[in-house]
Short mmCIF file of C-alpha atoms and ligand atoms in Angstrom, two decimals:
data_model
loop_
_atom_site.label_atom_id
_atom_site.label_comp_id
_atom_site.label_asym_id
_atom_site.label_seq_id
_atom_site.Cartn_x
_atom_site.Cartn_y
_atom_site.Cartn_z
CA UNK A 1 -1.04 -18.56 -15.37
CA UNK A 2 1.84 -16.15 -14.84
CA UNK A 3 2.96 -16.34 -11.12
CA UNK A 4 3.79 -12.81 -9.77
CA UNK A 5 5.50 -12.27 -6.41
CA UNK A 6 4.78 -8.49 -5.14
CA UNK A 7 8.24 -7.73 -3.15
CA UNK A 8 6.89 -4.95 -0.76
CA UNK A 9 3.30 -4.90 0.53
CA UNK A 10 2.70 -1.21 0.87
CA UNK A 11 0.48 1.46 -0.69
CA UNK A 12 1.40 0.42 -4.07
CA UNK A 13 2.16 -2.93 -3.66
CA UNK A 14 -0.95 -4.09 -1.79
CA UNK A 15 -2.72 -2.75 -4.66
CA UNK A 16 -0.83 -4.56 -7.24
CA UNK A 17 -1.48 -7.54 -5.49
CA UNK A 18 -5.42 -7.35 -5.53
CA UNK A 19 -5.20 -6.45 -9.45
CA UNK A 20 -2.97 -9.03 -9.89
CA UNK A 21 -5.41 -11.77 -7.96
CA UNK A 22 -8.16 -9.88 -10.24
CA UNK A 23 -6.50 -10.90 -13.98
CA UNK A 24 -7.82 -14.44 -15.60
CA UNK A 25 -3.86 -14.69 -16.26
CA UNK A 26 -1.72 -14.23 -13.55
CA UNK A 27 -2.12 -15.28 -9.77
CA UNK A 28 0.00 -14.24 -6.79
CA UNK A 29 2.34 -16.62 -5.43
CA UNK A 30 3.41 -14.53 -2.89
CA UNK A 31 3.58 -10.73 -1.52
CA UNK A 32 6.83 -9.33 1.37
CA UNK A 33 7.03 -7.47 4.13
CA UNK A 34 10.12 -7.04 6.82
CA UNK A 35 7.59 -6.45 9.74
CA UNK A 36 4.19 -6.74 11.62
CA UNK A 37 1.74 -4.12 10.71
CA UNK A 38 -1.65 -3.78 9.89
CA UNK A 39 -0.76 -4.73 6.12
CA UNK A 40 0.32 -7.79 7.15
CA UNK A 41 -3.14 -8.84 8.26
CA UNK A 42 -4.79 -8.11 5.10
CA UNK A 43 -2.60 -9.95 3.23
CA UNK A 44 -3.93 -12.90 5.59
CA UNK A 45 -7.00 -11.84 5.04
CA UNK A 46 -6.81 -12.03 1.23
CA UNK A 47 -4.72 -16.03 1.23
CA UNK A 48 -1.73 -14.00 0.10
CA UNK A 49 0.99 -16.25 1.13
CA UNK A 50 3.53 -14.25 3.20
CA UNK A 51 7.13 -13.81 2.85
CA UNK A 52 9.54 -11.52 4.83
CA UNK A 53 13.13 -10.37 4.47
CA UNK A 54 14.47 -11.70 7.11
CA UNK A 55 13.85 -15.04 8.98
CA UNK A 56 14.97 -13.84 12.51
CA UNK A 57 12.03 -12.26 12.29
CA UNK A 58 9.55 -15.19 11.61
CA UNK A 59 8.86 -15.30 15.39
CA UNK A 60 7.65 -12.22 16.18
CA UNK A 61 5.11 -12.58 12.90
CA UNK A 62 3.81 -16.05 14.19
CA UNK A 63 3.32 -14.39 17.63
CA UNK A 64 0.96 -12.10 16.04
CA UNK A 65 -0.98 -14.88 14.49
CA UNK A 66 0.71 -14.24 10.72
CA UNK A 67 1.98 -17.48 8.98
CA UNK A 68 5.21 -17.20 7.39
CA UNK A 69 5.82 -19.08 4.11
CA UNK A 70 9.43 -18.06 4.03
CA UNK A 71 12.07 -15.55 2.81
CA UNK A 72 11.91 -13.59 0.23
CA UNK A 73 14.29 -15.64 -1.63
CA UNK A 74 11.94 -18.23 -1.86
CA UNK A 75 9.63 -16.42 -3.16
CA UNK A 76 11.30 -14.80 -5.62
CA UNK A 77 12.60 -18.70 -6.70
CA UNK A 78 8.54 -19.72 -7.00
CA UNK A 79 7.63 -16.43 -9.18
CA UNK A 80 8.12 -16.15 -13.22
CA UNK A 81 8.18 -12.63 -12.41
CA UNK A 82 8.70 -10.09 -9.74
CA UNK A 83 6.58 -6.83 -9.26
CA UNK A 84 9.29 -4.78 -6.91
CA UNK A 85 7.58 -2.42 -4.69
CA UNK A 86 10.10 -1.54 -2.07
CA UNK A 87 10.36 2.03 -0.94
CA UNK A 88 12.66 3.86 -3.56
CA UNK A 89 15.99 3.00 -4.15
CA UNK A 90 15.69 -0.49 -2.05
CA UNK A 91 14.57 -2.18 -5.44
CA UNK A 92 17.94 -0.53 -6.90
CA UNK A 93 19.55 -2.64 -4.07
CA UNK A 94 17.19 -5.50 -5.27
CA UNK A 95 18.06 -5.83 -8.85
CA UNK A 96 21.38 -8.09 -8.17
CA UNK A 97 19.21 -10.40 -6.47
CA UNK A 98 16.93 -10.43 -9.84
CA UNK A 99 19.93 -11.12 -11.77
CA UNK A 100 21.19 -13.66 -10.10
CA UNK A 101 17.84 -15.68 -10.24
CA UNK A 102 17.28 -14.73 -14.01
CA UNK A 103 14.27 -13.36 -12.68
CA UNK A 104 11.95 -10.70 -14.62
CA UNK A 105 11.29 -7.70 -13.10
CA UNK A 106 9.18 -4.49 -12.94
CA UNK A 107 10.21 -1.48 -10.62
CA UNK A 108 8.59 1.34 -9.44
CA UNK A 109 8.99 5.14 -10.02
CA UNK A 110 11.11 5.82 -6.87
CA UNK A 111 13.91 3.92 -8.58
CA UNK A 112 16.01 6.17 -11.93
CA UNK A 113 15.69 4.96 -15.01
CA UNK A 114 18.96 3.66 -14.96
CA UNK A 115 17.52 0.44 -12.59
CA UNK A 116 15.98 -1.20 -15.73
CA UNK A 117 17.31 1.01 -18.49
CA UNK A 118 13.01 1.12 -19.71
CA UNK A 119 10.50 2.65 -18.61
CA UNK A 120 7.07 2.10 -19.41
CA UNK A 121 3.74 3.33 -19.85
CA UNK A 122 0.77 0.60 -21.58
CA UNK A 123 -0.17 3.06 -24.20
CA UNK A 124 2.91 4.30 -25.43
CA UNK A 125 5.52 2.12 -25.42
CA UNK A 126 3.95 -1.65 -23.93
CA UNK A 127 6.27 -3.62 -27.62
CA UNK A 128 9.25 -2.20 -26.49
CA UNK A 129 8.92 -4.66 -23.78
CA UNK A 130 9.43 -7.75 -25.36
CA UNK A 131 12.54 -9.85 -24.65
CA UNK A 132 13.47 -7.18 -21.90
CA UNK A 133 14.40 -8.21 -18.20
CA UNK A 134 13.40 -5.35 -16.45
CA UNK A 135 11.59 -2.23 -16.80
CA UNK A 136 10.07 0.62 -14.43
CA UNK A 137 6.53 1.91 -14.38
CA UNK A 138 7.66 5.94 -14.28
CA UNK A 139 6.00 7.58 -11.00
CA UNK A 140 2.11 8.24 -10.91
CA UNK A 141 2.48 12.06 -11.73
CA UNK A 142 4.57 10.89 -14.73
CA UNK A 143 2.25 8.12 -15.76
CA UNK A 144 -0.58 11.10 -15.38
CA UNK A 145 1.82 13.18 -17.83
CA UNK A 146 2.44 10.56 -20.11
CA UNK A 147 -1.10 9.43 -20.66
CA UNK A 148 -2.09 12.68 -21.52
CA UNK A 149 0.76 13.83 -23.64
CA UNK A 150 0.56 11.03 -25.68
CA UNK A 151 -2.42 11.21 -26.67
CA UNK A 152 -2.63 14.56 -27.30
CA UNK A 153 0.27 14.08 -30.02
CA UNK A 154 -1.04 10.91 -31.33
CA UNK A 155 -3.96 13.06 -32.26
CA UNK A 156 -2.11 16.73 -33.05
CA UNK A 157 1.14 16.45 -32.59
CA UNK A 158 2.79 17.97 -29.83
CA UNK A 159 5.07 20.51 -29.83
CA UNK A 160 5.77 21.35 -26.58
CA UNK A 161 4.46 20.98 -22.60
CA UNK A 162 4.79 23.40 -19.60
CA UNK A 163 3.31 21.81 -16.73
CA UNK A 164 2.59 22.82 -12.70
CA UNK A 165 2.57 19.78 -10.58
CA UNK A 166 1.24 20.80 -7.13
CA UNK A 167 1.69 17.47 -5.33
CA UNK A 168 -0.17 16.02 -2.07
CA UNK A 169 2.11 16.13 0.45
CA UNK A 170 1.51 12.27 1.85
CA UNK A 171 -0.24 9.21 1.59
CA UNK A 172 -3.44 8.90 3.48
CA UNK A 173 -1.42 7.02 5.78
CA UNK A 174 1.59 8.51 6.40
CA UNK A 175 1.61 10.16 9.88
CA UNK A 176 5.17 10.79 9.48
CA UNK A 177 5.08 13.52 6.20
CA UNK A 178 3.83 16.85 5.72
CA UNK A 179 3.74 19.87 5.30
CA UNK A 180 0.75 20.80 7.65
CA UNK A 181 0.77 24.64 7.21
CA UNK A 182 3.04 25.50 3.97
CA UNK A 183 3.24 25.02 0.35
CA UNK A 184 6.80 23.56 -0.12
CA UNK A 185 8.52 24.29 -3.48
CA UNK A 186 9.58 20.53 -4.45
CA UNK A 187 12.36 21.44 -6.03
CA UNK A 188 12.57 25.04 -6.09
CA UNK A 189 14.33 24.56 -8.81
CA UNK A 190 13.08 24.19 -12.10
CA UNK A 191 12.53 21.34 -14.20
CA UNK A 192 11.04 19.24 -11.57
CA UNK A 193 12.04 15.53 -11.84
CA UNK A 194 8.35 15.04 -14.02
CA UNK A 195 9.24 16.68 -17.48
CA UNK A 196 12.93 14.28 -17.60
CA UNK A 197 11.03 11.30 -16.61
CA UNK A 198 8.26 11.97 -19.19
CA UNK A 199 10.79 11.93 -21.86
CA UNK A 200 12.30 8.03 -20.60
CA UNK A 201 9.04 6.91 -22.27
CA UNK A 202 8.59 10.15 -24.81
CA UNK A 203 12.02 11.28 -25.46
CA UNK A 204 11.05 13.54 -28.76
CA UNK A 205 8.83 15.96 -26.14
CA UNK A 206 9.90 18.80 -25.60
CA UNK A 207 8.98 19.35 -22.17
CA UNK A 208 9.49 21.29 -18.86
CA UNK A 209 7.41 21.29 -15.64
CA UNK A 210 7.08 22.68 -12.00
CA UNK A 211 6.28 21.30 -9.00
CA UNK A 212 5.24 22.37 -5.33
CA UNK A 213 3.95 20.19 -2.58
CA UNK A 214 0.65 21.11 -0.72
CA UNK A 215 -1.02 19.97 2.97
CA UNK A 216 -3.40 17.20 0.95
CA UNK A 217 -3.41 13.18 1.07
CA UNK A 218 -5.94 12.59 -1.63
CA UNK A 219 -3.99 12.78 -5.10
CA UNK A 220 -1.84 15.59 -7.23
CA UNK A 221 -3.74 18.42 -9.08
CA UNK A 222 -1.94 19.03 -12.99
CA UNK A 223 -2.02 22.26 -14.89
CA UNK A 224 -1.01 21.64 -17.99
CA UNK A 225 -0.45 23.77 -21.21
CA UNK A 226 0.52 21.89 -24.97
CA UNK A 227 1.48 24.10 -27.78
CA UNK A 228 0.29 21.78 -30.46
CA UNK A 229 1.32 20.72 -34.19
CA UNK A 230 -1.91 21.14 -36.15
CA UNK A 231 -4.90 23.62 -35.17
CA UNK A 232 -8.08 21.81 -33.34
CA UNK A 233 -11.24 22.62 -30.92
CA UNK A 234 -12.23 21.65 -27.90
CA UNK A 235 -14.88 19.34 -28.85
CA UNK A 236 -11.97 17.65 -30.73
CA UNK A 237 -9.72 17.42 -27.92
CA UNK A 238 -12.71 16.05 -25.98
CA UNK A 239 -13.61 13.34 -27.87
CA UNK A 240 -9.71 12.22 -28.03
CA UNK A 241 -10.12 12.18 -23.64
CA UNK A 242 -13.16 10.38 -24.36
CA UNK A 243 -12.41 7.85 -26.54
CA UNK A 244 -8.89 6.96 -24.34
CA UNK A 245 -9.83 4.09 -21.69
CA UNK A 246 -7.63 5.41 -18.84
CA UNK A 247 -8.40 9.36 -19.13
CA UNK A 248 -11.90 9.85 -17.31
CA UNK A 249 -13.66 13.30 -17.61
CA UNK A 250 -14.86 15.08 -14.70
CA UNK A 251 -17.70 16.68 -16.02
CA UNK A 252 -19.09 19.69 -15.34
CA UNK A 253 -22.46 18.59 -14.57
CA UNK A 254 -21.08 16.76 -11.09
CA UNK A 255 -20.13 20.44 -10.10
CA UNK A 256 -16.97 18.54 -8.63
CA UNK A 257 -14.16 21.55 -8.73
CA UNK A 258 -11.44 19.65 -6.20
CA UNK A 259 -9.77 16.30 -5.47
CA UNK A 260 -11.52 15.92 -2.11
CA UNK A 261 -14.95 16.10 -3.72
CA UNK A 262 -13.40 13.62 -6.76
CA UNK A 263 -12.04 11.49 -3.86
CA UNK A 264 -15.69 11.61 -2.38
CA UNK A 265 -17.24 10.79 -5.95
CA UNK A 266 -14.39 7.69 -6.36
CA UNK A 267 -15.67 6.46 -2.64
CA UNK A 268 -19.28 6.50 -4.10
CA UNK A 269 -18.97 4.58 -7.40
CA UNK A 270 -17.45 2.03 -4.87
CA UNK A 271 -13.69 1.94 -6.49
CA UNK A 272 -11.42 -0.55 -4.23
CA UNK A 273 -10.04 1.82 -1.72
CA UNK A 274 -11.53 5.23 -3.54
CA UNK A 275 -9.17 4.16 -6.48
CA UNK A 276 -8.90 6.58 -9.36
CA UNK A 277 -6.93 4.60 -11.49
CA UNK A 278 -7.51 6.88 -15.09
CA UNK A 279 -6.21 10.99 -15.42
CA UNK A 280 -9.43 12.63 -14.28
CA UNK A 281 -9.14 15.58 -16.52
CA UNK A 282 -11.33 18.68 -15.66
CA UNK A 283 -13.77 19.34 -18.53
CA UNK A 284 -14.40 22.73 -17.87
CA UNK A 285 -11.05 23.72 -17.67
CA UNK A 286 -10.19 21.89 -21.34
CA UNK A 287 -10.01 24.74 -23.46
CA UNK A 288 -8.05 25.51 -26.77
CA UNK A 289 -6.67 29.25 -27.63
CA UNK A 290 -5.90 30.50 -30.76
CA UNK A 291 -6.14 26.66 -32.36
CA UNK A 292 -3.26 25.48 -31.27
CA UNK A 293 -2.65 26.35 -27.63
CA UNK A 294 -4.19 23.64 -25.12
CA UNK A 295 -4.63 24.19 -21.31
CA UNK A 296 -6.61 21.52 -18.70
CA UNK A 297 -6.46 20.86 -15.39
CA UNK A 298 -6.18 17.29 -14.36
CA UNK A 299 -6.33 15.19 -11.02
CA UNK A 300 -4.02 11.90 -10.66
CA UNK A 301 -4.58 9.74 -7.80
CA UNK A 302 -1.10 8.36 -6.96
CA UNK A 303 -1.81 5.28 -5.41
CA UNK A 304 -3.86 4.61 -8.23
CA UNK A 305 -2.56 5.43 -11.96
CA UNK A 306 0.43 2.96 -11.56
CA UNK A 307 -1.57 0.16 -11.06
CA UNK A 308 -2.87 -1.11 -14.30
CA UNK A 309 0.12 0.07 -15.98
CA UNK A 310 2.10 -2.53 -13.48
CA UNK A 311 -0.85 -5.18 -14.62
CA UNK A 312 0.05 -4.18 -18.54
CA UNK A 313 4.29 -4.59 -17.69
CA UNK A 314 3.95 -8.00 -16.74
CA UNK A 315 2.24 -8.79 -19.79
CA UNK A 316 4.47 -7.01 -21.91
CA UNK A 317 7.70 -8.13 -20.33
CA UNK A 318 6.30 -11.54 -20.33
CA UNK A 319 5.16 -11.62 -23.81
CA UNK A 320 2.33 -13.51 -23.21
CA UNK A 321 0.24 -10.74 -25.02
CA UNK A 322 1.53 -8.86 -28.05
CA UNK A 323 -0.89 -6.66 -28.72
CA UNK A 324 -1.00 -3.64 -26.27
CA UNK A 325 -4.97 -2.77 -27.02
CA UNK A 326 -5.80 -6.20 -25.87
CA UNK A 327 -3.79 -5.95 -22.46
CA UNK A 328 -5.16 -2.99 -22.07
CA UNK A 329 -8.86 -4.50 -21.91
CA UNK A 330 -8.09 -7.36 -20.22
CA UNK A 331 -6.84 -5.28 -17.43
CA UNK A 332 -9.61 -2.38 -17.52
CA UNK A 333 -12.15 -5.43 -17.72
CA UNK A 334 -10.42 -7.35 -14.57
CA UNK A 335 -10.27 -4.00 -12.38
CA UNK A 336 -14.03 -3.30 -13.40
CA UNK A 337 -12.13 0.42 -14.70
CA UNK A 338 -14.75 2.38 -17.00
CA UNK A 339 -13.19 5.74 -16.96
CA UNK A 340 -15.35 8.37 -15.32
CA UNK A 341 -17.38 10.50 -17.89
N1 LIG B 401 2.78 5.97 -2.69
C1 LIG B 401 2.70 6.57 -3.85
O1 LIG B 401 1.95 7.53 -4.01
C2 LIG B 401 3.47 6.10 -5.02
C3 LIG B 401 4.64 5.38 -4.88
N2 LIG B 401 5.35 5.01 -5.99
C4 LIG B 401 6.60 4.27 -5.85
O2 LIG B 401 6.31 2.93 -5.49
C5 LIG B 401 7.35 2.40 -4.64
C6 LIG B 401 6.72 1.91 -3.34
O3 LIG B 401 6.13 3.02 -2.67
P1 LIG B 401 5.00 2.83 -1.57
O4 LIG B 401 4.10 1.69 -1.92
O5 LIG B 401 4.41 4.17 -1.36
O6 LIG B 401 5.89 2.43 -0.31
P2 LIG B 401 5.37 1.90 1.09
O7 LIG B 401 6.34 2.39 2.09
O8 LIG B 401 3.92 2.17 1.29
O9 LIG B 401 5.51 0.32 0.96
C7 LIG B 401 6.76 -0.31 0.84
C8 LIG B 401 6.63 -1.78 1.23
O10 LIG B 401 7.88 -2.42 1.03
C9 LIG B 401 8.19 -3.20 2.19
N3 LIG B 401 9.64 -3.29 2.29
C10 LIG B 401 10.50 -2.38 2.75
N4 LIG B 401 11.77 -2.81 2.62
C11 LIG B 401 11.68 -4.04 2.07
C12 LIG B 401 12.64 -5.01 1.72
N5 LIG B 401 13.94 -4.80 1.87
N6 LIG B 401 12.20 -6.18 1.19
C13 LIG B 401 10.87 -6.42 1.03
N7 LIG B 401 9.92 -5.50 1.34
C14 LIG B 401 10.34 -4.34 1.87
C15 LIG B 401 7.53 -2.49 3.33
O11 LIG B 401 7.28 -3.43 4.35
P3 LIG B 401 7.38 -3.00 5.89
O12 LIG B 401 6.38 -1.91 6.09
O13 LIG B 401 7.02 -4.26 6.59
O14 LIG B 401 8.80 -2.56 6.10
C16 LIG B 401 6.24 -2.02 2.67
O15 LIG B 401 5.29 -3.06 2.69
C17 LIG B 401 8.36 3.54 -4.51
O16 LIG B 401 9.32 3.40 -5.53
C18 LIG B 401 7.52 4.79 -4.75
O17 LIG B 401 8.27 5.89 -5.19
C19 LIG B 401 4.90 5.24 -7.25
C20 LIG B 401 3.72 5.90 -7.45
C21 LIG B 401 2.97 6.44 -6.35
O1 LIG B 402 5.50 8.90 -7.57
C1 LIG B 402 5.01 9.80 -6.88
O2 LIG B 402 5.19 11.12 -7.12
P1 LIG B 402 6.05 11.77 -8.30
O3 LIG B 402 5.38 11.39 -9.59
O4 LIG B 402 5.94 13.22 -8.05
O5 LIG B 402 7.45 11.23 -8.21
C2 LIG B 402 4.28 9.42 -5.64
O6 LIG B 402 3.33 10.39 -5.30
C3 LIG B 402 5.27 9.20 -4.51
O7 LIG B 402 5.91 10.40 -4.30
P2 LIG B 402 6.70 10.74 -2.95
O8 LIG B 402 8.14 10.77 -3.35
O9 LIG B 402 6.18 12.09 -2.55
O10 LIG B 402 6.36 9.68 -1.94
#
């Protein structure tokens, strides 16, 4: 069994942890948090053993009823590998720690490139892994981008990508974010940070894209246009979304046209937490012009996507499984992910 220690219990994190707990191969050893919050109590509530940053706070957790098993330290010492989930750049500020412990490790896509020098995605790029330290699942829009992209060129060849990311403006959660009343160019200026981060895992794409923030909690909406290589039809380009295990169709038949009724259709199918873990890639809007000019719409949930490709990095960076395909089902299978469709 691979023991994983989840360093940060938040939206991501928590998540990690119950796919990790979910794998026949791994178990958690531990999950970290550096205070008392509602969190805190599910990790209780799921026998996650709990560490925390720092021990002068161990007294106010035990107050609240919450066991401490120690400091993070510690649990980084009892883990093989280390799935950091810190708010961005803190696992930046991490990595010396890793290094000092000759400690594998997987960041998240708040941190640059530069923090492992990799960055991953399962269906791309999961053998470059081997031997490696570190590496960084790139950030759920990115992930969204890169599932697509690739398999768009594996099957056409792509020539080039223009793509309009209009982002949710917070988690769920997050009381503290907006905007309420605005759409907020994020960055006005253009490329967003999306199209450079798809090429750390796709560098030969030649790609640019926009992106604008919008009052919504439940996931990022995609429009995305492909010039491609070699002339195809839609039907052709559907069976490719088809046949890939983490790009689910939203079909025309459910008459679903926005992410709140997705989110609604996620809630029903009983996903952990409404999870949409796979691109869910409007079927109406996939349409091909002229042969060779592809346009779709596509939803990514972005406390969702980043998930199984976390599941995948351990694997990879841990070499315990060489073949990507085979990671790939073990996690699907373990997460109980049959993309929508
Ligand atoms: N949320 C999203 O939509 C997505 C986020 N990401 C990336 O994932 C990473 C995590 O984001 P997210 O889960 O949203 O963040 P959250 O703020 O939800 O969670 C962060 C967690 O880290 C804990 N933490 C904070 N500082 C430390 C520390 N020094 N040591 C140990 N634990 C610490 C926090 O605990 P406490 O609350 O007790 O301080 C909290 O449990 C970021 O890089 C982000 O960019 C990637 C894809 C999507
Ligand atoms: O990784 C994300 O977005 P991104 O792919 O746009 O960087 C998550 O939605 C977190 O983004 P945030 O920086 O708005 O919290």
């Amino acid at each position: 069994m691979i023991k994983v220690a989840i360093n940060g219990y938040g939206t991501i994190g928590k998540r990690v942890a119950d796919a990790v707990a979910a794998q026949p191969d791994m178990e958690v050893i531990g999950v970290s948090k550096t205070s008392v919050s509602a969190e805190a109590y599910i990790a209780k509530e799921r026998g996650y053993p709990l560490y925390i940053a720092d021990l002068s706070k161990k007294p106010a957790f035990e107050k609240a009823g919450l066991e401490v098993a120690g400091d993070v330290d510690a649990m980084l010492k009892a883990a093989d590998i280390v799935v950091d989930a810190t708010p961005g750049g803190v696992g930046e500020k991490n990595r010396p720690i890793y290094e000092k412990l000759g400690k594998k490790a997987i960041f998240q896509g708040g941190e640059d490139h530069e923090v492992a020098g990799f960055s991953f995605n399962a269906h791309a790029n999961y053998n470059e892994a081997a031997g490696k330290q570190f590496a960084r699942v790139v950030s759920c829009n990115s992930t969204g981008l890169v599932r697509i992209i690739h398999a768009m060129d594996q099957a056409f060849g792509v020539a080039r990508v223009r793509a309009v990311m209009v982002r949710r403006g917070a988690d769920p959660d997050d009381i503290k974010r907006g905007p309420i009343d605005a759409i907020v160019l994020n960055p006005a200026t253009i490329p967003s940070h999306h199209g450079p981060d798809v090429k750390t895992v796709l560098p030969q794409i030649d790609i640019v894209t926009l992106a604008m923030i919008v009052p919504t909690t439940f996931m990022h909406m995609h429009t995305i246009q492909m010039d491609l290589k070699k002339e195809t039809t839609r039907e052709e380009v559907l069976k490719v979304f088809e046949d890939h295990s983490r790009i689910g169709l939203v079909r025309k038949a459910t008459g679903i046209k926005s992410n709140a009724e997705l989110r609604e259709y996620t809630q029903d199918l009983g996903r952990p937490r409404t999870d949409l873990w796979e691109n869910g890639v409007f079927e109406e809007s996939v349409s091909v012009l002229n042969g060779k000019e592809f346009y779709c719409f596509q939803a990514i949930h972005q406390e969702a996507d980043v998930i199984p490709e976390n599941i995948d990095c351990i694997r990879a960076l841990m070499g315990t499984v060489k073949d990507p395909q085979e990671s790939i089902r073990m996690t699907n299978k373990a997460l109980g992910l049959v993309a929508i469709g």
